[in-house]
Coordinates of C-alpha atoms in Angstrom, one line a residue:
M1 CA 187.1 306.9 147.1
L2 CA 184.9 308.8 148.4
L3 CA 186.7 310.9 150.7
L4 CA 188.9 312.1 147.8
C5 CA 185.6 313.1 145.8
H6 CA 185.2 314.7 149.3
T7 CA 188.5 316.4 149.3
A8 CA 188.3 317.4 146.1
V9 CA 184.4 319.2 146.3
I10 CA 185.6 321.3 149.4
E11 CA 188.9 322.2 147.6
G12 CA 186.6 323.9 144.7
V13 CA 188.9 322.0 142.0
S14 CA 187.2 319.4 139.8
P15 CA 188.3 315.7 139.8
V16 CA 190.2 316.3 137.0
S17 CA 192.4 318.8 138.2
F18 CA 192.7 316.9 141.2
R19 CA 193.4 313.3 139.2
F20 CA 196.4 315.6 137.9
R21 CA 197.3 317.0 141.1
R22 CA 197.1 313.8 143.6
G23 CA 197.2 311.0 141.0
F24 CA 194.0 310.8 140.0
S25 CA 194.5 307.5 138.4
R26 CA 195.9 305.4 141.6
I27 CA 192.4 307.0 142.6
L28 CA 190.8 304.9 140.0
S29 CA 192.7 301.9 140.4
S30 CA 192.1 302.0 144.1
Y31 CA 189.4 300.3 145.9
G32 CA 188.0 303.2 146.8
A33 CA 187.0 303.9 143.7
V34 CA 185.1 300.5 143.6
S35 CA 183.4 301.6 146.7
L36 CA 182.0 304.9 145.1
A37 CA 180.8 303.1 142.0
F38 CA 179.2 300.2 144.4
F39 CA 177.4 303.6 146.4
L40 CA 176.6 304.9 143.3
G41 CA 175.2 302.2 141.5
L42 CA 173.4 301.5 145.1
G43 CA 171.5 304.6 145.1
L44 CA 173.3 305.6 147.9
V45 CA 174.7 309.2 146.3
A46 CA 172.7 311.5 145.8
D47 CA 172.0 313.4 142.1
G48 CA 173.2 317.0 143.5
Y49 CA 176.5 315.1 144.8
F50 CA 178.5 315.8 141.9
P51 CA 179.5 318.9 140.5
D52 CA 177.4 319.6 136.9
V53 CA 180.6 319.3 135.0
P54 CA 181.7 317.5 131.7
E55 CA 184.3 315.7 133.7
W56 CA 182.2 314.7 136.4
H57 CA 179.8 313.3 134.2
L58 CA 182.3 311.4 132.6
F59 CA 184.0 310.1 135.8
R60 CA 180.3 309.2 136.9
T61 CA 179.7 307.2 133.9
L62 CA 183.1 305.2 134.5
L63 CA 181.8 304.8 137.7
E64 CA 178.6 303.6 136.8
L65 CA 181.0 300.9 134.5
V66 CA 183.1 299.7 137.4
F67 CA 180.1 299.2 139.5
V68 CA 178.8 297.0 136.9
V69 CA 182.1 294.9 136.2
A70 CA 182.7 295.2 139.8
S71 CA 179.1 293.8 140.0
V72 CA 179.5 291.1 137.5
A73 CA 182.5 290.3 139.5
V74 CA 180.9 289.7 142.7
L75 CA 178.4 287.9 141.2
R76 CA 180.9 285.6 139.6
H77 CA 182.5 285.1 142.9
L78 CA 179.6 284.3 144.4
I79 CA 178.1 281.9 141.9
N80 CA 181.5 280.6 141.6
R81 CA 181.8 280.0 145.6
R82 CA 178.4 278.2 145.5
Y83 CA 179.7 276.4 142.1
H84 CA 182.5 274.8 144.1
R85 CA 180.8 274.7 147.5
L86 CA 178.2 272.8 145.2
R87 CA 180.7 270.5 143.2
R88 CA 182.4 269.6 146.4
V89 CA 179.0 268.5 147.9
N90 CA 178.8 267.1 144.4
E91 CA 181.9 265.0 144.4
G92 CA 181.7 263.7 148.4
L93 CA 178.2 262.2 147.0
E94 CA 179.8 260.9 144.1
A95 CA 182.9 259.5 146.0
R96 CA 179.6 257.9 148.5
L97 CA 177.8 256.9 145.7
V98 CA 180.8 255.1 144.2
R99 CA 182.0 253.9 147.8
Q100 CA 178.5 252.4 148.7
T101 CA 178.1 250.8 144.9
E102 CA 181.6 249.0 145.5
A103 CA 180.6 247.9 148.5
L104 CA 177.3 246.6 147.2
R105 CA 179.0 245.2 144.2
A106 CA 181.6 243.4 146.7
E107 CA 178.2 242.3 148.3
L108 CA 176.5 241.1 145.2
E109 CA 180.0 239.3 144.3
Q110 CA 180.4 237.4 147.9
R111 CA 176.8 236.3 147.3
T112 CA 177.0 235.2 143.7
R113 CA 180.4 233.6 144.5
T114 CA 178.5 231.9 148.0
E115 CA 175.3 231.0 145.6
A116 CA 177.7 229.3 143.3
M117 CA 179.6 227.7 145.5
L118 CA 176.1 226.3 147.3
R119 CA 175.3 225.5 143.8
Q120 CA 179.0 223.4 143.5
S121 CA 178.4 221.9 146.7
E122 CA 175.1 220.7 145.9
Q123 CA 176.1 219.3 142.7
R124 CA 179.1 218.0 144.1
F125 CA 177.0 215.7 146.7
R126 CA 174.4 214.9 144.4
D127 CA 177.2 213.9 141.9
L128 CA 178.4 211.7 144.6
A129 CA 175.2 210.4 146.1
E130 CA 174.5 209.4 142.2
S131 CA 178.2 208.0 141.5
A132 CA 178.7 206.4 144.6
S133 CA 177.3 202.4 144.9
Q134 CA 175.5 203.6 147.9
W135 CA 172.3 204.6 147.5
L136 CA 170.8 207.3 150.4
W137 CA 167.7 207.4 152.4
E138 CA 165.8 209.1 155.2
S139 CA 162.8 207.9 157.0
G140 CA 159.9 209.3 159.2
P141 CA 159.7 208.5 162.9
D142 CA 157.2 206.1 162.0
Q143 CA 159.6 203.9 160.2
R144 CA 158.5 204.3 157.0
L145 CA 160.9 205.6 153.9
R146 CA 160.1 209.4 153.0
T147 CA 162.2 209.7 150.4
V148 CA 165.3 207.3 148.2
S149 CA 168.3 209.1 145.9
R150 CA 167.8 208.3 142.5
R151 CA 170.8 206.2 142.8
F152 CA 168.6 203.5 144.1
D153 CA 166.8 202.9 140.9
D154 CA 170.4 202.9 138.8
A155 CA 171.4 200.4 141.4
T156 CA 168.6 197.6 142.0
G157 CA 166.9 198.5 138.3
L158 CA 163.7 198.8 140.7
D159 CA 161.7 202.1 141.0
G160 CA 162.5 204.2 144.1
G161 CA 159.0 204.4 144.6
V162 CA 158.2 201.0 145.3
L163 CA 160.4 201.3 148.7
L164 CA 158.2 204.3 149.6
E165 CA 154.9 202.3 148.6
A166 CA 155.9 198.8 150.2
G167 CA 156.3 200.8 153.5
P168 CA 158.8 198.8 156.4
E169 CA 156.7 195.4 156.3
A170 CA 158.1 194.6 153.0
L171 CA 161.6 194.9 154.4
D172 CA 163.3 191.8 156.7
L173 CA 164.4 194.1 159.9
G174 CA 165.6 191.0 161.1
G175 CA 169.1 191.6 160.2
E176 CA 171.9 190.9 163.1
A177 CA 173.8 193.8 164.2
E178 CA 176.3 194.9 166.4
G179 CA 174.1 195.7 169.5
G180 CA 171.2 193.4 168.3
T181 CA 168.3 193.3 165.1
L182 CA 167.9 196.0 163.2
R183 CA 164.1 196.0 164.2
T184 CA 165.8 196.7 167.8
L185 CA 167.9 199.0 167.2
L186 CA 165.3 201.5 165.1
D187 CA 162.7 200.8 168.0
R188 CA 165.5 202.4 170.8
Q189 CA 166.5 205.1 168.0
Q190 CA 170.5 203.7 167.6
P191 CA 172.4 204.3 165.3
F192 CA 173.7 201.1 162.8
Q193 CA 176.4 200.3 160.2
D194 CA 175.9 197.8 157.3
V195 CA 173.0 195.9 158.5
P196 CA 171.7 193.7 156.2
V197 CA 168.2 193.6 154.9
R198 CA 166.1 191.6 152.4
F199 CA 163.7 193.1 150.3
A200 CA 161.0 191.1 148.1
H201 CA 159.3 192.5 145.1
Q202 CA 157.2 190.9 142.5
G203 CA 158.9 187.8 143.9
E204 CA 162.2 188.9 143.5
R205 CA 164.5 189.2 146.2
R206 CA 166.9 191.6 146.9
Q207 CA 169.5 191.8 149.6
F208 CA 171.0 195.7 150.7
L209 CA 173.1 196.6 153.7
L210 CA 172.3 199.7 155.3
S211 CA 173.5 202.2 158.0
G212 CA 171.9 205.0 159.3
R213 CA 172.0 207.7 162.2
P214 CA 168.9 208.6 164.0
L215 CA 167.6 212.4 163.6
F216 CA 166.2 214.9 166.1
D217 CA 164.4 217.9 165.5
A218 CA 165.2 221.3 167.4
A219 CA 163.4 220.3 170.7
G220 CA 165.2 217.0 170.8
H221 CA 162.3 215.0 169.5
F222 CA 162.6 211.9 167.5
A223 CA 162.4 212.8 163.3
G224 CA 163.7 209.4 161.9
Y225 CA 166.5 208.5 160.2
R226 CA 169.3 209.6 157.9
G227 CA 171.2 207.0 155.8
T228 CA 172.7 204.7 153.1
G229 CA 172.0 201.7 151.0
E230 CA 173.9 199.2 149.0
D231 CA 172.4 196.3 147.1
V232 CA 174.7 193.2 147.3
T233 CA 172.6 191.0 145.4
E234 CA 175.2 190.4 142.8
R235 CA 177.7 190.4 145.9
H236 CA 176.1 188.0 147.8
L237 CA 175.3 185.9 144.7
R238 CA 178.8 185.9 143.8
E239 CA 180.1 184.8 147.3
R240 CA 177.6 181.8 147.0
A241 CA 178.9 180.8 143.4
A242 CA 182.4 181.8 145.0
E243 CA 181.9 179.2 148.1
Q244 CA 180.0 176.2 146.1
L245 CA 183.4 176.6 143.7
R246 CA 185.5 176.6 146.3
H247 CA 183.4 173.8 148.0
R248 CA 183.5 171.9 144.4
H249 CA 187.2 172.5 144.2
E250 CA 187.9 171.0 147.9
L251 CA 185.5 168.2 146.7
I252 CA 187.9 167.2 143.8
L253 CA 191.4 168.0 145.6
N254 CA 190.4 165.9 147.9
G255 CA 189.1 163.2 145.8
L256 CA 192.5 163.3 143.8
G257 CA 195.2 160.5 144.1
E258 CA 198.0 163.3 143.9
G259 CA 198.8 165.1 146.6
V260 CA 198.4 168.8 146.4
F261 CA 199.8 171.6 149.0
G262 CA 199.5 175.5 148.8
L263 CA 202.2 177.8 150.0
D264 CA 201.6 181.4 151.2
G265 CA 204.7 183.9 150.5
E266 CA 206.8 183.1 152.8
G267 CA 206.3 179.1 151.9
R268 CA 204.0 178.1 154.8
F269 CA 201.4 175.9 154.6
T270 CA 198.1 176.6 153.7
F271 CA 196.0 173.7 152.8
L272 CA 196.9 170.1 152.3
N273 CA 194.6 167.6 150.0
P274 CA 194.2 163.9 151.9
A275 CA 196.1 162.9 149.7
A276 CA 199.1 164.3 150.1
L277 CA 198.6 163.9 154.4
Q278 CA 198.5 160.2 153.3
L279 CA 202.0 160.2 151.0
L280 CA 203.4 162.6 153.4
G281 CA 202.5 160.6 156.6
W282 CA 201.4 163.8 158.4
S283 CA 198.1 164.9 159.7
G284 CA 196.6 168.6 158.7
A285 CA 197.1 170.3 162.2
E286 CA 200.8 168.7 162.4
L287 CA 201.6 170.8 158.9
A288 CA 199.1 173.9 159.6
E289 CA 201.0 176.8 159.3
K290 CA 204.3 175.0 159.0
F291 CA 207.3 175.7 156.6
A292 CA 207.6 173.5 153.4
A293 CA 211.1 173.5 154.9
I294 CA 209.9 170.8 157.3
I295 CA 209.6 168.0 153.9
L296 CA 212.3 169.1 151.4
A297 CA 215.6 167.1 151.1
P298 CA 218.4 169.2 152.1
D299 CA 220.1 169.2 148.7
P300 CA 220.1 171.7 146.7
A301 CA 220.3 169.6 143.6
D302 CA 216.5 168.7 144.2
G303 CA 215.5 171.8 143.2
F304 CA 212.5 172.6 145.1
S305 CA 213.7 175.6 146.7
E306 CA 215.3 176.8 143.1
A307 CA 211.6 176.4 142.0
A308 CA 210.3 178.8 144.3
G309 CA 210.3 183.1 142.7
Q310 CA 210.0 181.2 139.4
A311 CA 206.8 180.8 137.1
G312 CA 206.3 177.1 137.8
G313 CA 206.5 174.2 135.6
P314 CA 207.1 170.5 135.9
R315 CA 209.7 169.3 138.3
H316 CA 210.9 165.0 138.0
N317 CA 212.5 163.1 140.8
V318 CA 213.0 165.2 143.9
R319 CA 212.4 163.9 147.0
F320 CA 210.3 165.0 150.3
R321 CA 210.6 163.9 153.5
R322 CA 207.6 161.7 155.3
K323 CA 207.1 161.9 158.8
D324 CA 209.2 159.2 159.9
G325 CA 211.7 160.2 158.0
S326 CA 211.9 158.3 155.1
W327 CA 212.4 160.1 151.8
L328 CA 209.5 160.1 149.5
P329 CA 210.6 160.4 145.2
V330 CA 208.1 162.3 143.7
D331 CA 207.3 164.4 140.2
Y332 CA 206.1 167.7 141.2
V333 CA 204.6 170.9 139.2
W334 CA 204.7 174.3 141.2
T335 CA 202.5 176.6 139.9
A336 CA 203.5 180.5 141.7
I337 CA 200.7 182.7 142.8
L338 CA 201.6 186.0 141.5
E339 CA 200.3 189.5 142.7
N340 CA 201.3 192.6 140.5
G341 CA 204.1 190.7 139.1
E342 CA 205.5 189.2 142.4
V343 CA 205.3 185.7 143.5
N344 CA 203.3 185.3 146.6
G345 CA 202.3 181.9 147.2
A346 CA 202.1 178.6 144.9
V347 CA 200.5 175.2 144.8
V348 CA 202.1 172.4 144.8
A349 CA 200.7 168.8 143.0
F350 CA 203.0 166.0 143.4
R351 CA 203.0 162.2 142.7
D352 CA 204.9 159.4 144.3
I353 CA 207.3 157.8 141.8
T354 CA 208.5 154.5 143.5
A355 CA 207.1 152.0 141.2
Q356 CA 207.9 154.6 138.3
L357 CA 211.4 154.7 139.3
Q358 CA 211.5 150.5 139.8
A359 CA 209.8 150.5 136.2
E360 CA 212.1 152.9 135.0
R361 CA 215.0 150.6 136.5
E362 CA 213.8 147.7 135.3
L363 CA 213.5 149.1 132.2
I364 CA 216.9 150.1 131.7
A365 CA 217.8 146.7 132.7
A366 CA 215.9 145.2 130.3
K367 CA 217.1 147.1 127.4
E368 CA 220.5 146.1 128.8
R369 CA 219.9 142.7 128.2
A370 CA 218.4 143.3 125.2
E371 CA 221.7 145.3 123.9
E372 CA 223.6 142.4 125.3
A373 CA 221.0 140.0 123.3
T374 CA 221.3 142.3 120.4
R375 CA 225.1 141.9 120.6
A376 CA 225.2 138.7 121.2
K377 CA 223.4 138.3 118.2
S378 CA 225.3 140.2 115.9
A379 CA 228.2 138.5 117.0
F380 CA 226.1 134.9 116.2
L381 CA 224.9 135.9 113.1
A382 CA 228.4 137.5 112.2
H383 CA 229.8 133.5 113.2
I384 CA 227.0 131.6 111.7
S385 CA 227.1 133.3 108.4
H386 CA 231.4 132.6 108.4
Q387 CA 230.4 129.4 109.5
L388 CA 227.5 129.0 106.5
R389 CA 229.3 130.5 104.0
T390 CA 232.6 128.4 103.9
P391 CA 230.9 125.0 103.4
L392 CA 228.9 127.3 101.0
N393 CA 231.6 128.3 99.0
S394 CA 233.1 124.7 99.0
I395 CA 230.0 123.3 97.6
V396 CA 229.6 126.2 95.1
G397 CA 233.0 125.9 93.8
F398 CA 232.9 121.8 93.8
A399 CA 229.7 122.2 91.7
D400 CA 231.3 124.5 89.2
V401 CA 233.9 122.2 88.6
M402 CA 231.7 119.4 87.9
K403 CA 229.5 121.5 86.3
N404 CA 232.8 122.6 83.8
E405 CA 233.8 119.0 83.7
Y406 CA 237.5 120.4 84.6
F407 CA 238.9 116.7 85.8
G408 CA 236.8 115.1 83.1
P409 CA 233.6 114.2 81.8
I410 CA 231.2 113.0 84.8
G411 CA 229.7 109.9 82.6
N412 CA 225.8 110.7 83.1
D413 CA 223.7 113.4 82.3
R414 CA 221.2 113.0 85.2
Y415 CA 224.5 114.0 87.3
K416 CA 225.1 117.3 85.0
G417 CA 221.4 117.9 86.1
Y418 CA 222.0 117.4 89.9
V419 CA 225.5 119.7 89.8
D420 CA 223.1 122.5 88.4
D421 CA 220.2 122.4 91.2
I422 CA 223.4 122.0 93.8
G423 CA 224.9 125.6 92.3
L424 CA 220.8 127.5 92.1
S425 CA 220.5 126.2 95.7
A426 CA 223.6 127.2 96.8
A427 CA 223.3 130.8 95.3
H428 CA 219.9 131.2 96.7
L429 CA 221.0 130.5 100.3
S430 CA 223.9 132.8 99.4
E431 CA 221.1 135.4 98.7
V432 CA 219.4 134.7 102.0
I433 CA 222.5 134.6 104.2
E434 CA 223.6 138.0 102.9
D435 CA 220.2 139.5 103.2
L436 CA 219.9 138.0 107.0
V437 CA 223.5 139.8 108.1
D438 CA 222.5 142.6 105.9
L439 CA 218.9 143.2 108.3
A440 CA 221.1 142.3 111.0
R441 CA 223.4 145.4 110.7
I442 CA 220.9 148.0 109.7
E443 CA 219.0 146.7 113.2
A444 CA 222.7 146.9 114.9
G445 CA 223.4 150.6 112.7
K446 CA 226.7 149.1 111.7
L447 CA 225.7 149.3 107.8
V448 CA 227.4 152.3 106.2
L449 CA 226.7 153.6 103.2
H450 CA 229.1 154.6 100.7
E451 CA 227.6 157.5 98.6
Q452 CA 228.4 159.3 95.5
Q453 CA 226.6 160.8 92.9
A454 CA 225.1 158.1 90.6
D455 CA 223.0 158.0 87.2
I456 CA 219.5 156.3 88.0
A457 CA 219.1 155.5 84.4
A458 CA 222.3 153.6 84.3
L459 CA 221.6 151.7 88.0
V460 CA 218.3 150.2 86.8
E461 CA 219.2 149.3 83.3
D462 CA 222.3 147.1 85.1
A463 CA 219.2 145.9 87.4
L464 CA 217.3 145.0 84.6
A465 CA 219.8 143.1 82.4
M466 CA 220.4 141.3 86.1
V467 CA 217.0 140.0 85.9
R468 CA 216.8 139.7 82.5
P469 CA 217.5 136.0 82.3
L470 CA 214.9 135.5 85.1
A471 CA 212.4 137.2 83.1
G472 CA 213.1 135.1 80.2
Q473 CA 212.6 132.0 82.0
G474 CA 209.1 133.2 83.5
G475 CA 207.9 134.4 79.7
C476 CA 207.2 138.0 81.3
S477 CA 209.1 141.3 79.7
L478 CA 210.9 144.0 80.9
L479 CA 209.9 148.1 80.0
N480 CA 212.5 150.7 81.1
N481 CA 210.4 153.8 80.7
V482 CA 213.3 156.1 83.0
P483 CA 214.3 159.1 80.8
G484 CA 217.6 159.6 80.4
N485 CA 218.1 163.2 81.5
L486 CA 217.6 162.8 85.1
P487 CA 219.9 164.7 87.4
P488 CA 222.4 162.7 89.1
V489 CA 221.8 161.4 92.9
L490 CA 223.7 161.4 96.4
L491 CA 223.3 157.4 97.1
D492 CA 224.7 154.2 97.6
P493 CA 225.1 152.4 94.1
L494 CA 225.6 149.1 95.4
R495 CA 222.5 149.3 97.8
F496 CA 220.5 151.0 95.4
K497 CA 220.9 148.5 93.1
Q498 CA 219.9 145.7 95.9
V499 CA 216.9 147.6 96.1
L500 CA 215.9 147.7 92.8
L501 CA 217.5 143.9 91.9
N502 CA 214.7 142.4 95.4
L503 CA 211.9 144.5 94.0
L504 CA 212.4 143.5 90.1
S505 CA 212.8 140.2 91.5
N506 CA 209.8 140.1 93.2
A507 CA 208.1 141.5 90.5
V508 CA 209.5 138.9 87.7
K509 CA 208.5 136.2 90.3
F510 CA 205.0 136.9 90.9
T511 CA 203.9 137.8 87.2
P512 CA 202.4 135.1 85.1
E513 CA 203.6 134.4 82.1
G514 CA 203.0 136.7 79.1
G515 CA 202.8 139.5 81.6
R516 CA 205.1 142.7 82.2
V517 CA 207.6 144.7 84.6
A518 CA 207.9 148.0 83.8
V519 CA 209.9 150.8 85.7
M520 CA 209.6 154.5 85.4
A521 CA 211.1 157.5 86.9
E522 CA 210.4 161.2 87.4
M523 CA 210.7 164.7 89.3
E524 CA 208.4 165.6 91.6
P525 CA 206.8 169.4 92.5
D526 CA 209.0 169.2 95.9
G527 CA 212.6 168.6 94.0
G528 CA 212.5 164.5 94.8
L529 CA 212.5 161.8 92.9
L530 CA 209.9 159.0 92.3
L531 CA 210.9 155.6 91.1
Q532 CA 208.2 153.1 90.7
V533 CA 208.7 149.2 89.4
S534 CA 204.7 147.8 88.5
D535 CA 203.9 145.0 87.3
T536 CA 200.6 143.1 86.3
G537 CA 201.0 140.1 88.4
I538 CA 198.9 138.7 91.3
G539 CA 199.1 141.6 92.9
I540 CA 199.0 141.3 97.1
G541 CA 195.4 141.9 99.2
E542 CA 194.6 145.1 101.2
E543 CA 195.0 143.1 104.7
D544 CA 198.9 142.2 103.5
L545 CA 200.3 145.3 101.9
E546 CA 201.4 145.7 105.4
K547 CA 203.1 142.3 106.4
V548 CA 205.0 142.0 103.5
T549 CA 207.7 144.7 104.6
Q550 CA 207.8 142.6 107.6
M551 CA 210.5 140.1 108.0
F552 CA 210.1 136.6 107.6
V553 CA 206.3 137.3 106.4
R554 CA 204.8 136.3 103.5
G555 CA 201.7 137.5 102.4
D556 CA 198.7 134.8 100.5
D557 CA 199.9 131.3 102.2
S558 CA 198.9 130.0 98.6
L559 CA 202.3 131.3 97.5
S560 CA 203.9 129.4 99.7
N561 CA 205.7 127.2 96.4
K562 CA 207.2 130.4 95.2
P563 CA 210.8 130.9 96.8
G564 CA 211.6 133.0 99.3
A565 CA 212.3 133.7 102.3
G566 CA 210.6 137.1 102.6
L567 CA 213.4 139.0 103.7
G568 CA 213.9 141.1 100.1
L569 CA 211.0 143.7 100.6
P570 CA 211.8 144.4 104.6
L571 CA 215.6 145.1 103.5
A572 CA 214.9 147.0 100.3
K573 CA 211.8 148.9 103.0
Q574 CA 215.2 150.0 105.4
L575 CA 217.9 150.8 102.8
M576 CA 215.3 153.4 101.3
E577 CA 214.6 154.7 105.1
L578 CA 218.5 154.8 105.4
H579 CA 219.0 157.2 102.1
G580 CA 216.7 159.8 104.0
G581 CA 213.8 158.1 101.8
G582 CA 210.9 155.4 101.7
L583 CA 208.9 152.3 100.4
T584 CA 205.5 152.2 99.3
L585 CA 203.3 149.3 97.9
A586 CA 199.8 149.9 96.3
S587 CA 198.6 146.6 94.8
Q588 CA 195.0 145.3 94.1
P589 CA 194.9 141.2 93.6
Q590 CA 195.0 139.9 89.9
H591 CA 195.4 143.5 88.7
G592 CA 199.4 144.2 90.0
T593 CA 201.8 145.7 91.8
V594 CA 203.1 149.4 91.8
A595 CA 206.0 149.6 94.6
S596 CA 207.4 153.4 94.6
L597 CA 210.6 154.8 95.8
R598 CA 211.2 157.9 97.2
L599 CA 214.1 160.2 96.9
P600 CA 214.3 163.2 99.2
P601 CA 215.0 166.9 97.4
G602 CA 218.3 167.1 99.4
R603 CA 220.0 164.3 97.8
I604 CA 219.7 165.4 94.1
A605 CA 222.0 167.5 92.5
S606 CA 221.2 170.7 91.1
P607 CA 221.2 171.4 87.4
V608 CA 224.6 172.5 86.1
G609 CA 223.8 177.0 85.7
E610 CA 221.0 176.9 88.9

């Protein structure tokens, strides 16, 4: 640009003319104009360098403006360069700071994790130390305890400070361990495991198990012991109690008269008491760890092998083999020993039943003889009743003929009285024979009831009608208090009427003149029927109430002048029992007797409509 300006001046033309002739617009846009403006702005171009014409003044102003703009651009460029360099430096510092911060954060996080792990490890160790059954201890080179974990307080109920203050002299260190006593091991600075140690405090004796290992410092000098301890006082007491209990059980087993032996899961003997050895004829050494099969019968019907694997229970009449080869009949009880629901052994108690079997055989023989005697008695009663009835019927028949004078008059009134006596005696004898035969049938189980629905009121009225003549002779009254609306009852009418007749006859017989015999009946709350025959007679003593229902037994001996063989009440009682009911008596001397008949609800017909 400076060169162009010089050219224009040398050629004697103005810059404007030169511009138009040389393309002044290119000059202004070139780097030369910028250079000229730069030199002009720096004062490197003298004032007389440019012609004093308006165009040059304008050109100069433009160059100054270009200088300003170029200066600003250069300054901005420099500033931008400085800014970018500072920015790169700042970014580098920031990146470095970020990296260092991340590294520091990672280090802090790692340290935090490490500290947390250490705290967790310490807490885990503390939890284990406090929750374990054992407690931790540490001693110095003088064998005095320096620390005891808090678990000691919980496990023993003592304050750990008591153990620290007591010193080694309070501990009995004579417990035997592998390699010698505990005191010897401590003096030798050797490790030990589960050594019993006794500790006494205020009259209370505790037993510990101690384990420990020696400690040495960095220089190899002995620094004491560190280890664990466990309070086994309760365990020791339980073991001693268990030993005492085992000893008592052993004494009991040895004193039993019954044989007892134990088996393991494989069927081997674990113990036999003296009674078992004596009954079997073996010694304890001969059966020690032998299989139980050595005493068992080969016949599986004995059931001993079948009992194995079952929960247990009584077994009867099996055989055990003695040492001499003979067989011992026994009853035994098998009690299984269960572990996790599976049989892992058993305890067997047995007794010799040789005498029992002999007694049973004798009992069976006696029973057979008794049954044979019963059959013979029944046959005899049937035969003798026939033999008695035949002449008795003749006596009754001929007495009746003579009494009614079918073949003419007797001729003497006294003979008529004899005939009446003969008839009454024969009738009484006939009743006795019939009662005997009925009792024999009931005892032999051959009496069959012919049951049907019957009206109780009608049966009572018939029975009263039959004993009314007898009551008239004795001067006592009969009362019928049985309602007519009772439901029908399933029974044998003939046999039930026989019961009523026996009760009514007894009541009339033992009721003095002017007395009363009453019959009542009612339904009971359970649906059964109650019928009572009461009298105002002489009554029965309390000591005789049970006797009068036994065969051939009469109550008061002073009543021996009263007729009767003592069969009526026993027969009535057994007939009621055949009906599923019962007969009970209640009486007081001189106040009368109440005979109660009860029939169960199953024999009472339901009312119509139910």
